[in-house]
Amino acid sequence: MSRTAPTPTAPRSGPDAKVRPDIIAAATRVFSERGYHAASMSEIAEIVGMRKPSLYHHVRKKEDLLFAIHEQMIDELIDETMTVLSSSESPSEKVRGVLRVAMSFVARHRDGVTVFLQERSAVSGERWNELVVKRDFYEQMVSRIIAEGTGSHAFVDVPPAIAAKAVLAMANWGYTWFQPGGPLTAEQVADAFAAIALQGLETR
Amino acid sequence: MSRTAPTPTAPRSGPDAKVRPDIIAAATRVFSERGYHAASMSEIAEIVGMRKPSLYHHVRKKEDLLFAIHEQMIDELIDETMTVLSSSESPSEKVRGVLRVAMSFVARHRDGVTVFLQERSAVSGERWNELVVKRDFYEQMVSRIIAEGTGSHAFVDVPPAIAAKAVLAMANWGYTWFQPGGPLTAEQVADAFAAIALQGLETR
DNA sequence: GGCTCCCTACCGACCGGAAGGTCGAGTCCG
DNA sequence: CGGACTCGACCTTCCGGTCGGTAGGGAGCC
């Protein structure tokens, strides 16, 4: 057949087993387009060029695919944001950096981010907790940057948690409207958002 | 029977017929909790105290319920925001007003807003366009306020469309985290967001 | 008051379809 | 030979939606 995976990927050996990347990619596309519950395993199978029963040779349950997407997204996002956090820039520059990373992430992984943000409640049970922890951790990273700014009086005295919500909202909401081929690049948008978040709209 | 609707509500006379409010309320709750596709008509029927076939006496299709919720939300939101837009306040005050209206809206109609923002793509066909037009109109309202501010040099020179995205993002994203019984009221959150959007995080 | 008529609301039973998931048999390749 | 991989047929479950029939109350009439 016209298979493309050379590595003999260990098949469904556990709940956390590696799944073939093209399958994850197909699932990401279908989940993002139709929504998790409306998406069918048959359609995912068809995209990767097999039938549904074959797909179940690589995946245990439909939910495993959803979880894998979620995990991959939040792990990568945390990883990329970490480099910003651990830099020696000023709090302002870190906020700008967070926004740049986040917007660039949205631009590069549109479908994945859509699934990650829109299908938040579809993951159930044990693994849901794991994701909540990581999401909270990510938010804490941003919160800490802002606390750093207010601590050094570089930032106005607003509750860091609320300010973090505001900054994250700008980036997260991007998945609903940002088009990678549009008039503005992700970096330009991120910088515009950073300007608003840091200096505000009013003239000085 | 123990009915409570005294008015002989005209039953399913057309696609735009009025549906009993308790049915809309039940659908809103179920759609918000389970997601549109995962929600079942039986569960909605059960909440309002009837069986599925009886529910279909009041509603033609499942999608009609979804559409009704969407329409109700966007219509009310536009209506409330209109009063802000048509006031004679300064652009800054109007931005604050928009955020107050939006956050208060989120607080009062949590489930409805959740459906409205999360189940955006589940509406199909003709009526979807109608909703897109209204959503764009709402966004234009905010965009215009900001253009007004940049025009009078009260606001910094940023593209109004981008600034509108930023402002709306803060409010829209609220549905994912704001708890009406939490430490901050909707108005307090809105004012904090307005402060960030207008003056920025950096000290002057 | 009784009586019929009719319309609204309600429901048990049912249908067609589609979905997630399984099974057993086959193929290919090291 | 054996394990990875594929698939046709199949099972179960559930869902959106329909159908035929029933209860009940108001309107009109005698």
mmCIF file with all atom_site columns, N, CA, C and O (backbone and C1' of nucleotides) in Angstrom, chain C residues 6-22:
data_model
loop_
_atom_site.group_PDB
_atom_site.id
_atom_site.type_symbol
_atom_site.label_atom_id
_atom_site.label_alt_id
_atom_site.label_comp_id
_atom_site.label_asym_id
_atom_site.label_entity_id
_atom_site.label_seq_id
_atom_site.pdbx_PDB_ins_code
_atom_site.Cartn_x
_atom_site.Cartn_y
_atom_site.Cartn_z
_atom_site.occupancy
_atom_site.B_iso_or_equiv
_atom_site.pdbx_formal_charge
_atom_site.auth_seq_id
_atom_site.auth_comp_id
_atom_site.auth_asym_id
_atom_site.auth_atom_id
_atom_site.pdbx_PDB_model_num
ATOM 1   P P     . DC C 1 6  ? -66.061 19.978 13.806 1.00 0.00 ? 6  DC C P     1
ATOM 2   O "O5'" . DC C 1 6  ? -64.818 20.700 14.475 1.00 0.00 ? 6  DC C "O5'" 1
ATOM 3   C "C5'" . DC C 1 6  ? -65.002 21.991 15.087 1.00 0.00 ? 6  DC C "C5'" 1
ATOM 4   C "C4'" . DC C 1 6  ? -63.743 22.357 15.852 1.00 0.00 ? 6  DC C "C4'" 1
ATOM 5   C "C3'" . DC C 1 6  ? -62.460 21.774 15.270 1.00 0.00 ? 6  DC C "C3'" 1
ATOM 6   O "O3'" . DC C 1 6  ? -61.456 22.769 15.316 1.00 0.00 ? 6  DC C "O3'" 1
ATOM 7   C "C1'" . DC C 1 6  ? -62.624 21.221 17.551 1.00 0.00 ? 6  DC C "C1'" 1
ATOM 8   P P     . DC C 1 7  ? -60.386 22.865 14.200 1.00 0.00 ? 7  DC C P     1
ATOM 9   O "O5'" . DC C 1 7  ? -59.271 23.692 14.956 1.00 0.00 ? 7  DC C "O5'" 1
ATOM 10  C "C5'" . DC C 1 7  ? -59.641 24.600 16.014 1.00 0.00 ? 7  DC C "C5'" 1
ATOM 11  C "C4'" . DC C 1 7  ? -58.750 24.351 17.223 1.00 0.00 ? 7  DC C "C4'" 1
ATOM 12  C "C3'" . DC C 1 7  ? -57.311 23.951 16.884 1.00 0.00 ? 7  DC C "C3'" 1
ATOM 13  O "O3'" . DC C 1 7  ? -56.431 24.887 17.476 1.00 0.00 ? 7  DC C "O3'" 1
ATOM 14  C "C1'" . DC C 1 7  ? -58.213 22.535 18.551 1.00 0.00 ? 7  DC C "C1'" 1
ATOM 15  P P     . DT C 1 8  ? -54.946 24.926 17.064 1.00 0.00 ? 8  DT C P     1
ATOM 16  O "O5'" . DT C 1 8  ? -54.193 24.623 18.442 1.00 0.00 ? 8  DT C "O5'" 1
ATOM 17  C "C5'" . DT C 1 8  ? -54.616 25.299 19.630 1.00 0.00 ? 8  DT C "C5'" 1
ATOM 18  C "C4'" . DT C 1 8  ? -54.198 24.509 20.850 1.00 0.00 ? 8  DT C "C4'" 1
ATOM 19  C "C3'" . DT C 1 8  ? -52.727 24.069 20.864 1.00 0.00 ? 8  DT C "C3'" 1
ATOM 20  O "O3'" . DT C 1 8  ? -52.090 24.632 21.992 1.00 0.00 ? 8  DT C "O3'" 1
ATOM 21  C "C1'" . DT C 1 8  ? -54.167 22.274 21.454 1.00 0.00 ? 8  DT C "C1'" 1
ATOM 22  P P     . DA C 1 9  ? -50.525 24.508 22.140 1.00 0.00 ? 9  DA C P     1
ATOM 23  O "O5'" . DA C 1 9  ? -50.384 23.152 22.976 1.00 0.00 ? 9  DA C "O5'" 1
ATOM 24  C "C5'" . DA C 1 9  ? -50.957 23.098 24.279 1.00 0.00 ? 9  DA C "C5'" 1
ATOM 25  C "C4'" . DA C 1 9  ? -50.965 21.660 24.751 1.00 0.00 ? 9  DA C "C4'" 1
ATOM 26  C "C3'" . DA C 1 9  ? -49.584 21.000 24.760 1.00 0.00 ? 9  DA C "C3'" 1
ATOM 27  O "O3'" . DA C 1 9  ? -49.251 20.690 26.111 1.00 0.00 ? 9  DA C "O3'" 1
ATOM 28  C "C1'" . DA C 1 9  ? -51.243 19.563 23.833 1.00 0.00 ? 9  DA C "C1'" 1
ATOM 29  P P     . DC C 1 10 ? -47.874 20.036 26.411 1.00 0.00 ? 10 DC C P     1
ATOM 30  O "O5'" . DC C 1 10 ? -48.149 18.490 26.232 1.00 0.00 ? 10 DC C "O5'" 1
ATOM 31  C "C5'" . DC C 1 10 ? -48.983 17.826 27.191 1.00 0.00 ? 10 DC C "C5'" 1
ATOM 32  C "C4'" . DC C 1 10 ? -49.231 16.417 26.738 1.00 0.00 ? 10 DC C "C4'" 1
ATOM 33  C "C3'" . DC C 1 10 ? -48.000 15.542 26.624 1.00 0.00 ? 10 DC C "C3'" 1
ATOM 34  O "O3'" . DC C 1 10 ? -47.893 14.726 27.775 1.00 0.00 ? 10 DC C "O3'" 1
ATOM 35  C "C1'" . DC C 1 10 ? -49.592 15.151 24.869 1.00 0.00 ? 10 DC C "C1'" 1
ATOM 36  P P     . DC C 1 11 ? -46.558 13.981 28.070 1.00 0.00 ? 11 DC C P     1
ATOM 37  O "O5'" . DC C 1 11 ? -46.697 12.604 27.289 1.00 0.00 ? 11 DC C "O5'" 1
ATOM 38  C "C5'" . DC C 1 11 ? -47.735 11.706 27.652 1.00 0.00 ? 11 DC C "C5'" 1
ATOM 39  C "C4'" . DC C 1 11 ? -47.844 10.619 26.623 1.00 0.00 ? 11 DC C "C4'" 1
ATOM 40  C "C3'" . DC C 1 11 ? -46.568 9.811  26.388 1.00 0.00 ? 11 DC C "C3'" 1
ATOM 41  O "O3'" . DC C 1 11 ? -46.825 8.463  26.736 1.00 0.00 ? 11 DC C "O3'" 1
ATOM 42  C "C1'" . DC C 1 11 ? -47.629 10.376 24.348 1.00 0.00 ? 11 DC C "C1'" 1
ATOM 43  P P     . DG C 1 12 ? -45.735 7.551  27.352 1.00 0.00 ? 12 DG C P     1
ATOM 44  O "O5'" . DG C 1 12 ? -46.017 6.186  26.576 1.00 0.00 ? 12 DG C "O5'" 1
ATOM 45  C "C5'" . DG C 1 12 ? -47.359 5.712  26.428 1.00 0.00 ? 12 DG C "C5'" 1
ATOM 46  C "C4'" . DG C 1 12 ? -47.451 4.728  25.275 1.00 0.00 ? 12 DG C "C4'" 1
ATOM 47  C "C3'" . DG C 1 12 ? -46.268 3.773  25.144 1.00 0.00 ? 12 DG C "C3'" 1
ATOM 48  O "O3'" . DG C 1 12 ? -46.740 2.487  24.754 1.00 0.00 ? 12 DG C "O3'" 1
ATOM 49  C "C1'" . DG C 1 12 ? -46.429 5.115  23.189 1.00 0.00 ? 12 DG C "C1'" 1
ATOM 50  P P     . DA C 1 13 ? -45.742 1.298  24.536 1.00 0.00 ? 13 DA C P     1
ATOM 51  O "O5'" . DA C 1 13 ? -45.531 1.353  22.951 1.00 0.00 ? 13 DA C "O5'" 1
ATOM 52  C "C5'" . DA C 1 13 ? -46.669 1.397  22.094 1.00 0.00 ? 13 DA C "C5'" 1
ATOM 53  C "C4'" . DA C 1 13 ? -46.221 1.501  20.651 1.00 0.00 ? 13 DA C "C4'" 1
ATOM 54  C "C3'" . DA C 1 13 ? -45.009 0.624  20.281 1.00 0.00 ? 13 DA C "C3'" 1
ATOM 55  O "O3'" . DA C 1 13 ? -45.341 -0.174 19.169 1.00 0.00 ? 13 DA C "O3'" 1
ATOM 56  C "C1'" . DA C 1 13 ? -44.673 2.872  19.569 1.00 0.00 ? 13 DA C "C1'" 1
ATOM 57  P P     . DC C 1 14 ? -44.303 -1.216 18.571 1.00 0.00 ? 14 DC C P     1
ATOM 58  O "O5'" . DC C 1 14 ? -43.617 -0.355 17.415 1.00 0.00 ? 14 DC C "O5'" 1
ATOM 59  C "C5'" . DC C 1 14 ? -44.448 0.350  16.503 1.00 0.00 ? 14 DC C "C5'" 1
ATOM 60  C "C4'" . DC C 1 14 ? -43.625 1.302  15.668 1.00 0.00 ? 14 DC C "C4'" 1
ATOM 61  C "C3'" . DC C 1 14 ? -42.329 0.706  15.098 1.00 0.00 ? 14 DC C "C3'" 1
ATOM 62  O "O3'" . DC C 1 14 ? -42.523 0.398  13.727 1.00 0.00 ? 14 DC C "O3'" 1
ATOM 63  C "C1'" . DC C 1 14 ? -42.107 3.003  15.816 1.00 0.00 ? 14 DC C "C1'" 1
ATOM 64  P P     . DC C 1 15 ? -41.365 -0.327 12.917 1.00 0.00 ? 15 DC C P     1
ATOM 65  O "O5'" . DC C 1 15 ? -40.673 0.885  12.152 1.00 0.00 ? 15 DC C "O5'" 1
ATOM 66  C "C5'" . DC C 1 15 ? -41.451 1.924  11.585 1.00 0.00 ? 15 DC C "C5'" 1
ATOM 67  C "C4'" . DC C 1 15 ? -40.532 2.917  10.885 1.00 0.00 ? 15 DC C "C4'" 1
ATOM 68  C "C3'" . DC C 1 15 ? -39.294 2.259  10.293 1.00 0.00 ? 15 DC C "C3'" 1
ATOM 69  O "O3'" . DC C 1 15 ? -39.108 2.712  8.973  1.00 0.00 ? 15 DC C "O3'" 1
ATOM 70  C "C1'" . DC C 1 15 ? -38.677 4.012  11.789 1.00 0.00 ? 15 DC C "C1'" 1
ATOM 71  P P     . DG C 1 16 ? -38.243 1.869  7.953  1.00 0.00 ? 16 DG C P     1
ATOM 72  O "O5'" . DG C 1 16 ? -37.018 2.868  7.744  1.00 0.00 ? 16 DG C "O5'" 1
ATOM 73  C "C5'" . DG C 1 16 ? -37.270 4.229  7.434  1.00 0.00 ? 16 DG C "C5'" 1
ATOM 74  C "C4'" . DG C 1 16 ? -36.003 5.031  7.593  1.00 0.00 ? 16 DG C "C4'" 1
ATOM 75  C "C3'" . DG C 1 16 ? -34.756 4.336  7.030  1.00 0.00 ? 16 DG C "C3'" 1
ATOM 76  O "O3'" . DG C 1 16 ? -34.032 5.276  6.265  1.00 0.00 ? 16 DG C "O3'" 1
ATOM 77  C "C1'" . DG C 1 16 ? -34.431 4.844  9.329  1.00 0.00 ? 16 DG C "C1'" 1
ATOM 78  P P     . DG C 1 17 ? -32.719 4.812  5.483  1.00 0.00 ? 17 DG C P     1
ATOM 79  O "O5'" . DG C 1 17 ? -31.586 5.504  6.350  1.00 0.00 ? 17 DG C "O5'" 1
ATOM 80  C "C5'" . DG C 1 17 ? -31.852 6.784  6.923  1.00 0.00 ? 17 DG C "C5'" 1
ATOM 81  C "C4'" . DG C 1 17 ? -30.830 7.086  7.986  1.00 0.00 ? 17 DG C "C4'" 1
ATOM 82  C "C3'" . DG C 1 17 ? -29.417 6.590  7.643  1.00 0.00 ? 17 DG C "C3'" 1
ATOM 83  O "O3'" . DG C 1 17 ? -28.515 7.658  7.849  1.00 0.00 ? 17 DG C "O3'" 1
ATOM 84  C "C1'" . DG C 1 17 ? -30.037 5.888  9.817  1.00 0.00 ? 17 DG C "C1'" 1
ATOM 85  P P     . DA C 1 18 ? -27.190 7.686  6.960  1.00 0.00 ? 18 DA C P     1
ATOM 86  O "O5'" . DA C 1 18 ? -26.152 8.161  8.055  1.00 0.00 ? 18 DA C "O5'" 1
ATOM 87  C "C5'" . DA C 1 18 ? -26.589 9.011  9.113  1.00 0.00 ? 18 DA C "C5'" 1
ATOM 88  C "C4'" . DA C 1 18 ? -25.893 8.602  10.392 1.00 0.00 ? 18 DA C "C4'" 1
ATOM 89  C "C3'" . DA C 1 18 ? -24.459 8.105  10.181 1.00 0.00 ? 18 DA C "C3'" 1
ATOM 90  O "O3'" . DA C 1 18 ? -23.598 8.834  11.029 1.00 0.00 ? 18 DA C "O3'" 1
ATOM 91  C "C1'" . DA C 1 18 ? -25.659 6.629  11.578 1.00 0.00 ? 18 DA C "C1'" 1
ATOM 92  P P     . DA C 1 19 ? -22.040 8.924  10.682 1.00 0.00 ? 19 DA C P     1
ATOM 93  O "O5'" . DA C 1 19 ? -21.390 8.893  12.110 1.00 0.00 ? 19 DA C "O5'" 1
ATOM 94  C "C5'" . DA C 1 19 ? -22.104 9.417  13.231 1.00 0.00 ? 19 DA C "C5'" 1
ATOM 95  C "C4'" . DA C 1 19 ? -21.943 8.499  14.404 1.00 0.00 ? 19 DA C "C4'" 1
ATOM 96  C "C3'" . DA C 1 19 ? -20.570 7.858  14.465 1.00 0.00 ? 19 DA C "C3'" 1
ATOM 97  O "O3'" . DA C 1 19 ? -19.787 8.483  15.456 1.00 0.00 ? 19 DA C "O3'" 1
ATOM 98  C "C1'" . DA C 1 19 ? -22.327 6.288  14.941 1.00 0.00 ? 19 DA C "C1'" 1
ATOM 99  P P     . DG C 1 20 ? -18.206 8.107  15.468 1.00 0.00 ? 20 DG C P     1
ATOM 100 O "O5'" . DG C 1 20 ? -18.128 7.010  16.614 1.00 0.00 ? 20 DG C "O5'" 1
ATOM 101 C "C5'" . DG C 1 20 ? -18.590 7.338  17.908 1.00 0.00 ? 20 DG C "C5'" 1
ATOM 102 C "C4'" . DG C 1 20 ? -18.528 6.108  18.791 1.00 0.00 ? 20 DG C "C4'" 1
ATOM 103 C "C3'" . DG C 1 20 ? -17.134 5.482  18.864 1.00 0.00 ? 20 DG C "C3'" 1
ATOM 104 O "O3'" . DG C 1 20 ? -16.913 5.004  20.190 1.00 0.00 ? 20 DG C "O3'" 1
ATOM 105 C "C1'" . DG C 1 20 ? -18.669 3.910  17.965 1.00 0.00 ? 20 DG C "C1'" 1
ATOM 106 P P     . DG C 1 21 ? -15.399 4.614  20.593 1.00 0.00 ? 21 DG C P     1
ATOM 107 O "O5'" . DG C 1 21 ? -15.453 3.056  20.286 1.00 0.00 ? 21 DG C "O5'" 1
ATOM 108 C "C5'" . DG C 1 21 ? -16.459 2.293  20.954 1.00 0.00 ? 21 DG C "C5'" 1
ATOM 109 C "C4'" . DG C 1 21 ? -16.530 0.899  20.381 1.00 0.00 ? 21 DG C "C4'" 1
ATOM 110 C "C3'" . DG C 1 21 ? -15.183 0.195  20.169 1.00 0.00 ? 21 DG C "C3'" 1
ATOM 111 O "O3'" . DG C 1 21 ? -15.112 -0.911 21.061 1.00 0.00 ? 21 DG C "O3'" 1
ATOM 112 C "C1'" . DG C 1 21 ? -16.699 -0.189 18.370 1.00 0.00 ? 21 DG C "C1'" 1
ATOM 113 P P     . DT C 1 22 ? -13.885 -1.943 21.021 1.00 0.00 ? 22 DT C P     1
ATOM 114 O "O5'" . DT C 1 22 ? -14.498 -3.197 20.247 1.00 0.00 ? 22 DT C "O5'" 1
ATOM 115 C "C5'" . DT C 1 22 ? -15.770 -3.690 20.666 1.00 0.00 ? 22 DT C "C5'" 1
ATOM 116 C "C4'" . DT C 1 22 ? -16.105 -4.973 19.927 1.00 0.00 ? 22 DT C "C4'" 1
ATOM 117 C "C3'" . DT C 1 22 ? -14.966 -6.001 19.852 1.00 0.00 ? 22 DT C "C3'" 1
ATOM 118 O "O3'" . DT C 1 22 ? -15.515 -7.273 20.178 1.00 0.00 ? 22 DT C "O3'" 1
ATOM 119 C "C1'" . DT C 1 22 ? -15.772 -5.530 17.675 1.00 0.00 ? 22 DT C "C1'" 1
#
